[in-house]
């Protein structure tokens, strides 16, 4: 089980595509910084990481800093303590930036 | 659990340094809360330590002592220095990345015949070997990219 962190908005399509190619069904994703813009999307496409990942989380402070609330009910908002906890629960952490 | 953190972005250019700061703070706070409140240890049954925080590429700018943000704004530079002294953290700035960008300590100033130096004494200049060592000795290395 791998934890992927993503800090770029959906406009960086190449990054999303790379993540979609390697992500596994039991992996988790944390959206931080501009990555939280992904929570505006509804994407259940089984070839997109949003449709593949077991759990997708978004950092609440980064959502608030951008005046956003998550539209996507599948994305859970978390704080930094959750980020730390998820980092230790998953076997590896990979950063996409 | 032993964490190390890699910071690749400069304050104001990217969120990397601030996110890394918040992560480090949360990891150390969890540790602190745990030792002081055993009742809540069911969910947080781990003690976290931070082996090293490595500042590389543009991340080195976090170690400048001269950056002076407006007084009514959050001072990330000062926050890193305070976190270092509170927890006695090993904040390492990559020497090759820092010297070429004009962040140098007194030793480098002497070596390169510069009249000034501007690196905070809460940080130390060292090489990439410190990043390799952190990878080898930590359970997780969390990267905060540009």
mmCIF file of C-alpha atoms in Angstrom, chain A residues 1 3 28-30 57 78 81-93, chain B residues 140:
data_model
loop_
_atom_site.group_PDB
_atom_site.id
_atom_site.type_symbol
_atom_site.label_atom_id
_atom_site.label_comp_id
_atom_site.label_asym_id
_atom_site.label_seq_id
_atom_site.Cartn_x
_atom_site.Cartn_y
_atom_site.Cartn_z
ATOM 1 C CA UNK A 1 0.000 0.000 0.000
ATOM 2 C CA UNK A 3 0.697 6.766 -0.218
ATOM 3 C CA UNK A 28 -4.044 6.162 -1.204
ATOM 4 C CA UNK A 29 -3.597 9.743 -2.405
ATOM 5 C CA UNK A 30 -3.149 12.964 -0.431
ATOM 6 C CA UNK A 57 -7.694 12.765 0.924
ATOM 7 C CA UNK A 78 -7.775 15.767 6.521
ATOM 8 C CA UNK A 81 -1.875 15.018 11.905
ATOM 9 C CA UNK A 82 -3.801 12.716 9.530
ATOM 10 C CA UNK A 83 -1.079 13.254 6.916
ATOM 11 C CA UNK A 84 1.522 12.050 9.443
ATOM 12 C CA UNK A 85 -0.645 9.078 10.465
ATOM 13 C CA UNK A 86 -1.267 8.008 6.842
ATOM 14 C CA UNK A 87 2.466 8.327 6.105
ATOM 15 C CA UNK A 88 3.244 5.839 8.835
ATOM 16 C CA UNK A 89 0.374 3.476 7.975
ATOM 17 C CA UNK A 90 1.333 3.129 4.324
ATOM 18 C CA UNK A 91 4.439 1.152 3.364
ATOM 19 C CA UNK A 92 5.908 3.883 1.181
ATOM 20 C CA UNK A 93 5.275 7.517 0.379
ATOM 21 C CA UNK B 140 9.860 7.255 5.653
#
